PDB file of N, CA, C and O in Angstrom:
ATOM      1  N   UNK P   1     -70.795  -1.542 -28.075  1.00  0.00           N
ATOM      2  CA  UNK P   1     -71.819  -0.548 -27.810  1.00  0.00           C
ATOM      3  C   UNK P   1     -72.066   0.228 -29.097  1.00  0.00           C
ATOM      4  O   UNK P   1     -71.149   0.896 -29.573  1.00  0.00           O
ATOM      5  N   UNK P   2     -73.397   0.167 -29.751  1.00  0.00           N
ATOM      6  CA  UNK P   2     -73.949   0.905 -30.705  1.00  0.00           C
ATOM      7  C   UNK P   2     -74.387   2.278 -30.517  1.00  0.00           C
ATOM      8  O   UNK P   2     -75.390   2.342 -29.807  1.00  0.00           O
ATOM      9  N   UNK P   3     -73.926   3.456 -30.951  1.00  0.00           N
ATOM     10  CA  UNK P   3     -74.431   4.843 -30.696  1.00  0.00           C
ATOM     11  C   UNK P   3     -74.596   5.397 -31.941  1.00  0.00           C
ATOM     12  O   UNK P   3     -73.856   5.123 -32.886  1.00  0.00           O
ATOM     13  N   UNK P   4     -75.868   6.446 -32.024  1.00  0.00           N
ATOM     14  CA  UNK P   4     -76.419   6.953 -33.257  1.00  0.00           C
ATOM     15  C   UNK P   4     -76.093   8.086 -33.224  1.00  0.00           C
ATOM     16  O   UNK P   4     -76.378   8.677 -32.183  1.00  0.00           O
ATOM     17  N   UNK P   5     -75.345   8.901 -34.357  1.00  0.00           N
ATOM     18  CA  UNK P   5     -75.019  10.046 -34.291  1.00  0.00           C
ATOM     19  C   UNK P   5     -76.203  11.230 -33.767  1.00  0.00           C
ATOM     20  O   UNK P   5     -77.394  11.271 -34.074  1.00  0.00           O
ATOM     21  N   UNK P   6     -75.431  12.152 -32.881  1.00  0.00           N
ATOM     22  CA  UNK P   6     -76.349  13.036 -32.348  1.00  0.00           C
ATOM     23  C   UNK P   6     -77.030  12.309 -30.939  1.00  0.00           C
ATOM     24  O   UNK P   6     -78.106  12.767 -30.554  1.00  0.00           O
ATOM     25  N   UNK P   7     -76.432  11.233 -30.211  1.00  0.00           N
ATOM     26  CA  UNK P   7     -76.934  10.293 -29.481  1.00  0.00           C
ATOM     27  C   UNK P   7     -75.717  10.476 -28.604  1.00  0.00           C
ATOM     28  O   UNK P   7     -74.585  10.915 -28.808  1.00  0.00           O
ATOM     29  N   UNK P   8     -76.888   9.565 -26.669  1.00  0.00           N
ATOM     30  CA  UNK P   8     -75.621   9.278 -26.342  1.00  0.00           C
ATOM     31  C   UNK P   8     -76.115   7.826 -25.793  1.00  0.00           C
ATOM     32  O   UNK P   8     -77.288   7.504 -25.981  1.00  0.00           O
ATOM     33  N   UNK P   9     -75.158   6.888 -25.067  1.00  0.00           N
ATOM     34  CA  UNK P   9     -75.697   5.948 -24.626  1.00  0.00           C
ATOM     35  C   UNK P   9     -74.580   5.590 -23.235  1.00  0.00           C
ATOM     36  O   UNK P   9     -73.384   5.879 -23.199  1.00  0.00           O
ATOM     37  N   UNK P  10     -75.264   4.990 -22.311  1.00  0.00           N
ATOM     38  CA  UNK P  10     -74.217   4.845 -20.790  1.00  0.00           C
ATOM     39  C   UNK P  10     -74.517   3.449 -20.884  1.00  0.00           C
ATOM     40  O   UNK P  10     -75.494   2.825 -21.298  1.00  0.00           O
ATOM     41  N   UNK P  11     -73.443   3.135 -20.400  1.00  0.00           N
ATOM     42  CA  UNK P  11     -73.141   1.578 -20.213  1.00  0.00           C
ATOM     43  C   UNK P  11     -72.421   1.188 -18.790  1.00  0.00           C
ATOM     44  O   UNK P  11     -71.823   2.147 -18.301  1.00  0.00           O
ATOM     45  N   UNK P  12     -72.370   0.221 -18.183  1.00  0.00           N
ATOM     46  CA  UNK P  12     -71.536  -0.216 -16.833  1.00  0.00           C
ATOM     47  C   UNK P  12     -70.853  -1.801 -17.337  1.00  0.00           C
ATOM     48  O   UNK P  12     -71.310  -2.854 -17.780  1.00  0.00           O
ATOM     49  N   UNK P  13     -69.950  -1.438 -17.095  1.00  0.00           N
ATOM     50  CA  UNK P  13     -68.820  -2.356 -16.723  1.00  0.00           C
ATOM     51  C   UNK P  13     -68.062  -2.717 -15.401  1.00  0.00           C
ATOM     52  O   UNK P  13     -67.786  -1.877 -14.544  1.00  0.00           O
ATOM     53  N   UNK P  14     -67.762  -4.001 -15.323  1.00  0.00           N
ATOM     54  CA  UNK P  14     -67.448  -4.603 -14.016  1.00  0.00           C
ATOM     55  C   UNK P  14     -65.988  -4.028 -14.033  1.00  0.00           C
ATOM     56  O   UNK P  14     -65.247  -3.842 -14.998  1.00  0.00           O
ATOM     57  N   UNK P  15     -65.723  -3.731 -12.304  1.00  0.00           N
ATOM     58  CA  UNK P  15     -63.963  -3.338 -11.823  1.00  0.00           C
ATOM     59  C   UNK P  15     -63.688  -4.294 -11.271  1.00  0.00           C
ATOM     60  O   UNK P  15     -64.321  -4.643 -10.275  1.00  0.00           O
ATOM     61  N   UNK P  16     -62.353  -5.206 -11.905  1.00  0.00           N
ATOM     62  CA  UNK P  16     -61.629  -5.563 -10.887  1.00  0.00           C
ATOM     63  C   UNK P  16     -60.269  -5.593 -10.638  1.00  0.00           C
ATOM     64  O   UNK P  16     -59.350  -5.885 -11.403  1.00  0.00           O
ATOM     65  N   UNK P  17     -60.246  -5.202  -9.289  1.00  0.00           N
ATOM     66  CA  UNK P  17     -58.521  -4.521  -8.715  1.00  0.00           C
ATOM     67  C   UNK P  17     -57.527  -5.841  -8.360  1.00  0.00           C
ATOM     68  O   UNK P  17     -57.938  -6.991  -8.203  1.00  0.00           O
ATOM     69  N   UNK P  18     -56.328  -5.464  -8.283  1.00  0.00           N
ATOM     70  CA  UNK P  18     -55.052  -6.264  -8.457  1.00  0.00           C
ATOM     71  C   UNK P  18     -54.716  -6.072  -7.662  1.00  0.00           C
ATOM     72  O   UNK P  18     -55.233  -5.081  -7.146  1.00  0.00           O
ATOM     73  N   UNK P  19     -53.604  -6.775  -6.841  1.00  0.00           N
ATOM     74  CA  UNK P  19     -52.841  -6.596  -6.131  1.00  0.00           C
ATOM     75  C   UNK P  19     -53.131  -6.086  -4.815  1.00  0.00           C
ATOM     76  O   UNK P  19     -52.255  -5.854  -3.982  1.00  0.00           O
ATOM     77  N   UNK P  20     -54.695  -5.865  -4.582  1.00  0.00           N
ATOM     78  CA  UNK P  20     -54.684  -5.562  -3.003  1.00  0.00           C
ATOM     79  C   UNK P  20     -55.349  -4.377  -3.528  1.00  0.00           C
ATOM     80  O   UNK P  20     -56.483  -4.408  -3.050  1.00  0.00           O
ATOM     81  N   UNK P  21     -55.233  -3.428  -4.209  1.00  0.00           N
ATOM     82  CA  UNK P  21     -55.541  -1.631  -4.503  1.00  0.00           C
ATOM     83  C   UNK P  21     -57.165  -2.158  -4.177  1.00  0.00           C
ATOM     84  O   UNK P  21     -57.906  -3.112  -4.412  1.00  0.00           O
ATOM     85  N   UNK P  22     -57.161  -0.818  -3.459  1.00  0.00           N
ATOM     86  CA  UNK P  22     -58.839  -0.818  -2.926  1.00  0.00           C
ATOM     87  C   UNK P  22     -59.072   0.527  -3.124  1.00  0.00           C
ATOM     88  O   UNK P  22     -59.882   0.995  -2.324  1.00  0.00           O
ATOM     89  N   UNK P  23     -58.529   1.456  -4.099  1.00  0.00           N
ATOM     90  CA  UNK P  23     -58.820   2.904  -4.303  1.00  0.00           C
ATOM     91  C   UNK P  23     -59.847   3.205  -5.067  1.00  0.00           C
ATOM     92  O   UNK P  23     -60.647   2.321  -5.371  1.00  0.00           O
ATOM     93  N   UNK P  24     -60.022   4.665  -5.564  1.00  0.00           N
ATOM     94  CA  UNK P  24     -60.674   4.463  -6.942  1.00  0.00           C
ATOM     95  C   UNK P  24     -60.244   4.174  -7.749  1.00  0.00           C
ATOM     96  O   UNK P  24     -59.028   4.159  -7.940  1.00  0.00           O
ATOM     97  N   UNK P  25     -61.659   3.621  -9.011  1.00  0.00           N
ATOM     98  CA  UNK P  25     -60.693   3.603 -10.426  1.00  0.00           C
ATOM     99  C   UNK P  25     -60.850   4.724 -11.424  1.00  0.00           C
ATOM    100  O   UNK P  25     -62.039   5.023 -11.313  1.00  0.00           O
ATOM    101  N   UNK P  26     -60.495   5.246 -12.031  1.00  0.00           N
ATOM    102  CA  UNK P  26     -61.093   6.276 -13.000  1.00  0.00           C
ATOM    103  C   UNK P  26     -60.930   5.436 -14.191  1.00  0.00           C
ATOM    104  O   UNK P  26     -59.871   4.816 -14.291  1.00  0.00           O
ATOM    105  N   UNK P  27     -62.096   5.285 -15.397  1.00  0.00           N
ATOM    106  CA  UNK P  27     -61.757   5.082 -16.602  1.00  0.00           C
ATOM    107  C   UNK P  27     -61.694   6.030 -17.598  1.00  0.00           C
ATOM    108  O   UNK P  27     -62.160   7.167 -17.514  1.00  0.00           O
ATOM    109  N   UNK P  28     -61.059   5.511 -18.635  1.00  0.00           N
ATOM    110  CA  UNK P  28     -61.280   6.110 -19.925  1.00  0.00           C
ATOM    111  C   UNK P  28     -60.935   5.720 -21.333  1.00  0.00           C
ATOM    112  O   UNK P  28     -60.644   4.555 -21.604  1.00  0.00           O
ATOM    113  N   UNK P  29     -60.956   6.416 -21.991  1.00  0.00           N
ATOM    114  CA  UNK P  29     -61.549   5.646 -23.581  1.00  0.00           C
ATOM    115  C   UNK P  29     -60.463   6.521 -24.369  1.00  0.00           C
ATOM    116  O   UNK P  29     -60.427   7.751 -24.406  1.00  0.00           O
ATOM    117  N   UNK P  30     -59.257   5.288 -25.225  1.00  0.00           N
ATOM    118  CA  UNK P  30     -58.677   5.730 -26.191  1.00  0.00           C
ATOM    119  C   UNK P  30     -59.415   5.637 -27.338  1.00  0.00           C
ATOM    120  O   UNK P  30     -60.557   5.208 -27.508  1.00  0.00           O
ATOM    121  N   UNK P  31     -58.400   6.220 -28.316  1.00  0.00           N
ATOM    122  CA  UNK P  31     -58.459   6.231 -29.819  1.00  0.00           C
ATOM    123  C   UNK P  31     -60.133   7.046 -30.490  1.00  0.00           C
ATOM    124  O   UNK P  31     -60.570   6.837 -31.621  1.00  0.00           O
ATOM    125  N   UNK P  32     -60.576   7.646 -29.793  1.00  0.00           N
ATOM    126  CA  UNK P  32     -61.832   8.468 -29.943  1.00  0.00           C
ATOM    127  C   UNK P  32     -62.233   9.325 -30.784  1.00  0.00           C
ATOM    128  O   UNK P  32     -61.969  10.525 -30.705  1.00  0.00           O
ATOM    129  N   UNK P  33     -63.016   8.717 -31.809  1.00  0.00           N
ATOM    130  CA  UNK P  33     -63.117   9.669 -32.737  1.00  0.00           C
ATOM    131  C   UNK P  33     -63.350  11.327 -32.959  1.00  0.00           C
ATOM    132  O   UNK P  33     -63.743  11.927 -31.958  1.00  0.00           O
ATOM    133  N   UNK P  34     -63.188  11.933 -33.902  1.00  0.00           N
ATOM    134  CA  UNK P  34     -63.659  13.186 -33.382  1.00  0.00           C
ATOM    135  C   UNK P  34     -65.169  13.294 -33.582  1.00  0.00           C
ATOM    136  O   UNK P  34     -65.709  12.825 -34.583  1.00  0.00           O
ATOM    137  N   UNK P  35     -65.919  13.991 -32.504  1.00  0.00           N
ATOM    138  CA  UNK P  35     -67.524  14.403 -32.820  1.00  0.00           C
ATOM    139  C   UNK P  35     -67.723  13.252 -31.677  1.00  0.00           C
ATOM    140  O   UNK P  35     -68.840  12.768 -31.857  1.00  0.00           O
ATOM    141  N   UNK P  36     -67.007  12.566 -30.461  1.00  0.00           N
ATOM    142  CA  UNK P  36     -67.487  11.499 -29.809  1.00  0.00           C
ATOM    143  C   UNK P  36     -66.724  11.547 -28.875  1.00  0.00           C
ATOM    144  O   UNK P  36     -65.533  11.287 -29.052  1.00  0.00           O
ATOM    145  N   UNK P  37     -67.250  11.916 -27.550  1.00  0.00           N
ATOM    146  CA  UNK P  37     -66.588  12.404 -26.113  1.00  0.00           C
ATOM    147  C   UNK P  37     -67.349  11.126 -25.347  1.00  0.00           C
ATOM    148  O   UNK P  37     -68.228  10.383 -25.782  1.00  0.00           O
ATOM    149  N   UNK P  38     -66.592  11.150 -23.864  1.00  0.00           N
ATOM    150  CA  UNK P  38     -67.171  10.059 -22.792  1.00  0.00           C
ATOM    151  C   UNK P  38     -67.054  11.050 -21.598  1.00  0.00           C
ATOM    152  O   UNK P  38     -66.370  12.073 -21.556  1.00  0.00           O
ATOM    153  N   UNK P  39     -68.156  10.347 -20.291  1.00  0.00           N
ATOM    154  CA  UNK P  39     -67.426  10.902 -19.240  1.00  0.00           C
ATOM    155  C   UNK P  39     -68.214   9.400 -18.356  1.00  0.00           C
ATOM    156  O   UNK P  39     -69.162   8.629 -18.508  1.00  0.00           O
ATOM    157  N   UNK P  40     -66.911   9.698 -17.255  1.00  0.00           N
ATOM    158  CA  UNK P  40     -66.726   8.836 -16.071  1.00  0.00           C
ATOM    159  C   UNK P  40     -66.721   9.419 -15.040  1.00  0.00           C
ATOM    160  O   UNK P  40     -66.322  10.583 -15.082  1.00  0.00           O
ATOM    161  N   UNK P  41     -67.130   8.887 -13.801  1.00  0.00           N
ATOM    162  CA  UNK P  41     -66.357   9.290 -12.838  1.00  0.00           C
ATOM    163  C   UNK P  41     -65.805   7.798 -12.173  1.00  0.00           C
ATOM    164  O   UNK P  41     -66.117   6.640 -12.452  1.00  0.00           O
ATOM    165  N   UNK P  42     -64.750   8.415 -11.070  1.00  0.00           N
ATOM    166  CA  UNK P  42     -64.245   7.767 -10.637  1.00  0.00           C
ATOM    167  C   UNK P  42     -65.095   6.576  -9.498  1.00  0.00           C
ATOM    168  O   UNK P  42     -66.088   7.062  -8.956  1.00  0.00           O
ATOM    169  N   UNK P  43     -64.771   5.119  -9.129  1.00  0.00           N
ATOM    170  CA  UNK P  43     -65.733   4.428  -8.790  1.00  0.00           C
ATOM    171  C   UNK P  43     -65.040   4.162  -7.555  1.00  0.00           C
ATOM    172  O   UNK P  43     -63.894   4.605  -7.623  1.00  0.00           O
ATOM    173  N   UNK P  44     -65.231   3.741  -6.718  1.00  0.00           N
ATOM    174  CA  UNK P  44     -64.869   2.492  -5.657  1.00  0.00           C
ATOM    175  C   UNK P  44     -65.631   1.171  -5.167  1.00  0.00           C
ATOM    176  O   UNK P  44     -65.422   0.316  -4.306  1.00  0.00           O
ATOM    177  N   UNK P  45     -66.440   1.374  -5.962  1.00  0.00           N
ATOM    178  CA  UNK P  45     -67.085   0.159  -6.215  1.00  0.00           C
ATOM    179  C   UNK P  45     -66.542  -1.328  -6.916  1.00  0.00           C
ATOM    180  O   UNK P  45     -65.339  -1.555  -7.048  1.00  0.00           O
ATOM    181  N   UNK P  46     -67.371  -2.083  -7.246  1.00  0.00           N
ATOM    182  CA  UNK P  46     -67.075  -2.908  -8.631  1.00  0.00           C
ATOM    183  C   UNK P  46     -67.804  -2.674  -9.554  1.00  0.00           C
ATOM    184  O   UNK P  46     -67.700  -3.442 -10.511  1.00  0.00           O
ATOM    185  N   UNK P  47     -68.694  -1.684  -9.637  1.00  0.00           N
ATOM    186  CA  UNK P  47     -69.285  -1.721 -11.258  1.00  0.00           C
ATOM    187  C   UNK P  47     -68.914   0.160 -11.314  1.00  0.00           C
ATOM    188  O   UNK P  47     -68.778   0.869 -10.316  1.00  0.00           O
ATOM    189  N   UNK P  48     -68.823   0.592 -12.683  1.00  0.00           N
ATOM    190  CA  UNK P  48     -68.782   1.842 -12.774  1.00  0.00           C
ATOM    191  C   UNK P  48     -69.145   2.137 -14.349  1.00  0.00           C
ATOM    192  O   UNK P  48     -68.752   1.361 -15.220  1.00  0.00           O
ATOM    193  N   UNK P  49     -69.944   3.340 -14.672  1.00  0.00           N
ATOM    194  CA  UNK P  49     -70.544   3.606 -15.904  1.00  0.00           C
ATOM    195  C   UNK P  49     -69.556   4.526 -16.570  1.00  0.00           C
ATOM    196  O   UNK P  49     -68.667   5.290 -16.197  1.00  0.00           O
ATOM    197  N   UNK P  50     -70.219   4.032 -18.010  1.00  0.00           N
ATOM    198  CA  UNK P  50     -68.970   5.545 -18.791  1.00  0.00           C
ATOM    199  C   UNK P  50     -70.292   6.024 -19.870  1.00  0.00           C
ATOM    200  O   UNK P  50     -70.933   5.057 -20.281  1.00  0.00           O
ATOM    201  N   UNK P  51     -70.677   7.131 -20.275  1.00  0.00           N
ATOM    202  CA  UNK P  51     -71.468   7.619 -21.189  1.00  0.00           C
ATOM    203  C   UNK P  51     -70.732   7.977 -22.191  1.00  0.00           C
ATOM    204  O   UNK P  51     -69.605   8.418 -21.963  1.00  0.00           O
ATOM    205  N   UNK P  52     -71.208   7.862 -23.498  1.00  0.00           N
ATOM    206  CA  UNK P  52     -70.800   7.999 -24.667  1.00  0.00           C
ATOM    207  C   UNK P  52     -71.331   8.681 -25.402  1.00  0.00           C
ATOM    208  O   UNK P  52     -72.083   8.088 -26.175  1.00  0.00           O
ATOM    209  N   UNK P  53     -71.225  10.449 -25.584  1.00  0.00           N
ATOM    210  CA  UNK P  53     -71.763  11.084 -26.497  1.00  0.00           C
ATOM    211  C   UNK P  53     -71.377  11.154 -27.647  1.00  0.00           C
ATOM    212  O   UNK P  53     -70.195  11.235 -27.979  1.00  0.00           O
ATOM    213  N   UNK P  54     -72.276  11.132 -28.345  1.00  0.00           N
ATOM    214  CA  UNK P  54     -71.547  11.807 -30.118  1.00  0.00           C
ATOM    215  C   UNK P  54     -72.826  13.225 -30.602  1.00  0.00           C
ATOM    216  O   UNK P  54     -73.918  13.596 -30.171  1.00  0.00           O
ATOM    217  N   UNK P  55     -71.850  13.658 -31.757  1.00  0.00           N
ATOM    218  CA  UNK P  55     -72.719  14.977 -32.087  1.00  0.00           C
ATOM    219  C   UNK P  55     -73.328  14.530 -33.409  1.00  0.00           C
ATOM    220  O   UNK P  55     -73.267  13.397 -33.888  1.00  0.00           O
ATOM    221  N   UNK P  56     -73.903  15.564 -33.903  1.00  0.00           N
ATOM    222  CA  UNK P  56     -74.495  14.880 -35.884  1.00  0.00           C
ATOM    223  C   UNK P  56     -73.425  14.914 -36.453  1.00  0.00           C
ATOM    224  O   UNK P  56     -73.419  14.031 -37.310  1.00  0.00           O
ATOM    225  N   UNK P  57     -72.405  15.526 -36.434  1.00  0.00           N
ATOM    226  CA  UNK P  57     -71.024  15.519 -37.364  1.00  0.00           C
ATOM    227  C   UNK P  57     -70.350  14.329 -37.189  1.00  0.00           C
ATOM    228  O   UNK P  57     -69.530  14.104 -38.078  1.00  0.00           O
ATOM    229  N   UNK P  58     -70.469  13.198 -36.011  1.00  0.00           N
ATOM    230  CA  UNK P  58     -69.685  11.955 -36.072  1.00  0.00           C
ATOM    231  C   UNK P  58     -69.832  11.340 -37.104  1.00  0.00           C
ATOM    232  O   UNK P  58     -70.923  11.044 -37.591  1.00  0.00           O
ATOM    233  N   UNK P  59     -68.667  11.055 -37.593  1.00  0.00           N
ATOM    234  CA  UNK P  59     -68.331  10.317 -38.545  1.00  0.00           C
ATOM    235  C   UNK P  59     -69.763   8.933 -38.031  1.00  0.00           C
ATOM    236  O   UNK P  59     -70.397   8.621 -37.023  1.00  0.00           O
ATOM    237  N   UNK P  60     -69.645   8.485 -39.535  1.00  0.00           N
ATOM    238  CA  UNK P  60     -71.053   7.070 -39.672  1.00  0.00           C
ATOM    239  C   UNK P  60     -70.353   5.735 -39.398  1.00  0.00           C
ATOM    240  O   UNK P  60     -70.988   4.725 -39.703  1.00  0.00           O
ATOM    241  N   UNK P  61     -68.719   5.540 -38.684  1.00  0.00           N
ATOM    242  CA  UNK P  61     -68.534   4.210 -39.561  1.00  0.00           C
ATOM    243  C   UNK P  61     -68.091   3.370 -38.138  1.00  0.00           C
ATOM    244  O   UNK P  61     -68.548   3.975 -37.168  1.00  0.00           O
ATOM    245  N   UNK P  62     -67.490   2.404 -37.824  1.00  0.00           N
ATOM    246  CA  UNK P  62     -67.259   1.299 -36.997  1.00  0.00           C
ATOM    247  C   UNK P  62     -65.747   1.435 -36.136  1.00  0.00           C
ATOM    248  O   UNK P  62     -64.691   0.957 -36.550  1.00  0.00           O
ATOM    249  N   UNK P  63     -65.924   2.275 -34.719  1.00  0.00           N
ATOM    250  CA  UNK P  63     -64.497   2.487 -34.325  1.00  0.00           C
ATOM    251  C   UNK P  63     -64.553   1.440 -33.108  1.00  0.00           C
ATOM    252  O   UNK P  63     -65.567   1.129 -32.482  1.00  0.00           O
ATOM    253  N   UNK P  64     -62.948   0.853 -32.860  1.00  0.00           N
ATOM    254  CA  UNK P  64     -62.265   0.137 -31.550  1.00  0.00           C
ATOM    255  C   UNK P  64     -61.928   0.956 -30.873  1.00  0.00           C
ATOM    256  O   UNK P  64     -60.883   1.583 -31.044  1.00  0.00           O
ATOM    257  N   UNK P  65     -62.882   1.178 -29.774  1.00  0.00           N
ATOM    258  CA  UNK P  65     -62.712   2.279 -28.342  1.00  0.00           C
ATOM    259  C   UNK P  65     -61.601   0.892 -27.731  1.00  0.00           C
ATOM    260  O   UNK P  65     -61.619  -0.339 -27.770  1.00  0.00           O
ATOM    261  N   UNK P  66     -60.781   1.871 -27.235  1.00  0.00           N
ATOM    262  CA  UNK P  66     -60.040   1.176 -25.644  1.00  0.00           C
ATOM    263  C   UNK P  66     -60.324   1.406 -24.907  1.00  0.00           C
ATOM    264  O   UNK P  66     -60.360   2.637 -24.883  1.00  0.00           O
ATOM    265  N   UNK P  67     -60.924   0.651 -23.274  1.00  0.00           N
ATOM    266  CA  UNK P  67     -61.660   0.979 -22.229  1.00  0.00           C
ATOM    267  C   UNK P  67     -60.257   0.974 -21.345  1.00  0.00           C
ATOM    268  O   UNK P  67     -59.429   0.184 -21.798  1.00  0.00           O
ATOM    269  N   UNK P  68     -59.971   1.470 -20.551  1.00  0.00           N
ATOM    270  CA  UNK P  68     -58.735   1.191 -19.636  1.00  0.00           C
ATOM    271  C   UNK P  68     -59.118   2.322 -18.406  1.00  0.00           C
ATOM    272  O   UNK P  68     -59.675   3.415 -18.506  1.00  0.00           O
ATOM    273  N   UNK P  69     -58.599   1.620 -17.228  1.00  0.00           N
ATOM    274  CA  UNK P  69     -58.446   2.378 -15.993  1.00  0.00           C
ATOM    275  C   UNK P  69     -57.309   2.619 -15.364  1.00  0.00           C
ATOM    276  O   UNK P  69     -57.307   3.275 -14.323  1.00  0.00           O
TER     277      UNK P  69
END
């Protein structure tokens, strides 16, 4: 996912549960730069969105978000 500083962009990704769990999932996003927040909510679905803000101060360069629930 490409985001332009001072931007935000939402994306959906597919859930799928293990072992039987039929709860919610909540996600969220390691290793996050500073100037670049997300929010989720929790799903019980199979698809669920995460938005990705950044401010003008985000750094310009190429980060590995971890998506995990």
């Amino acid at each position: 996912v490409q985001v332009q500083r001072g931007q935000s962009v939402t994306f959906s990704v597919n859930v799928t549960r293990d072992e039987g769990y039929t709860g919610a999932v909540q996600l969220f996003i390691d290793n996050v730069p500073a100037g670049v927040t997300f929010t989720s909510q929790p799903t019980t679905g199979n698809t669920a969105s995460i938005t990705v803000n950044t401010t003008a101060a985000a750094s310009a360069n190429v980060f590995a978000l971890t998506l995990r629930a």
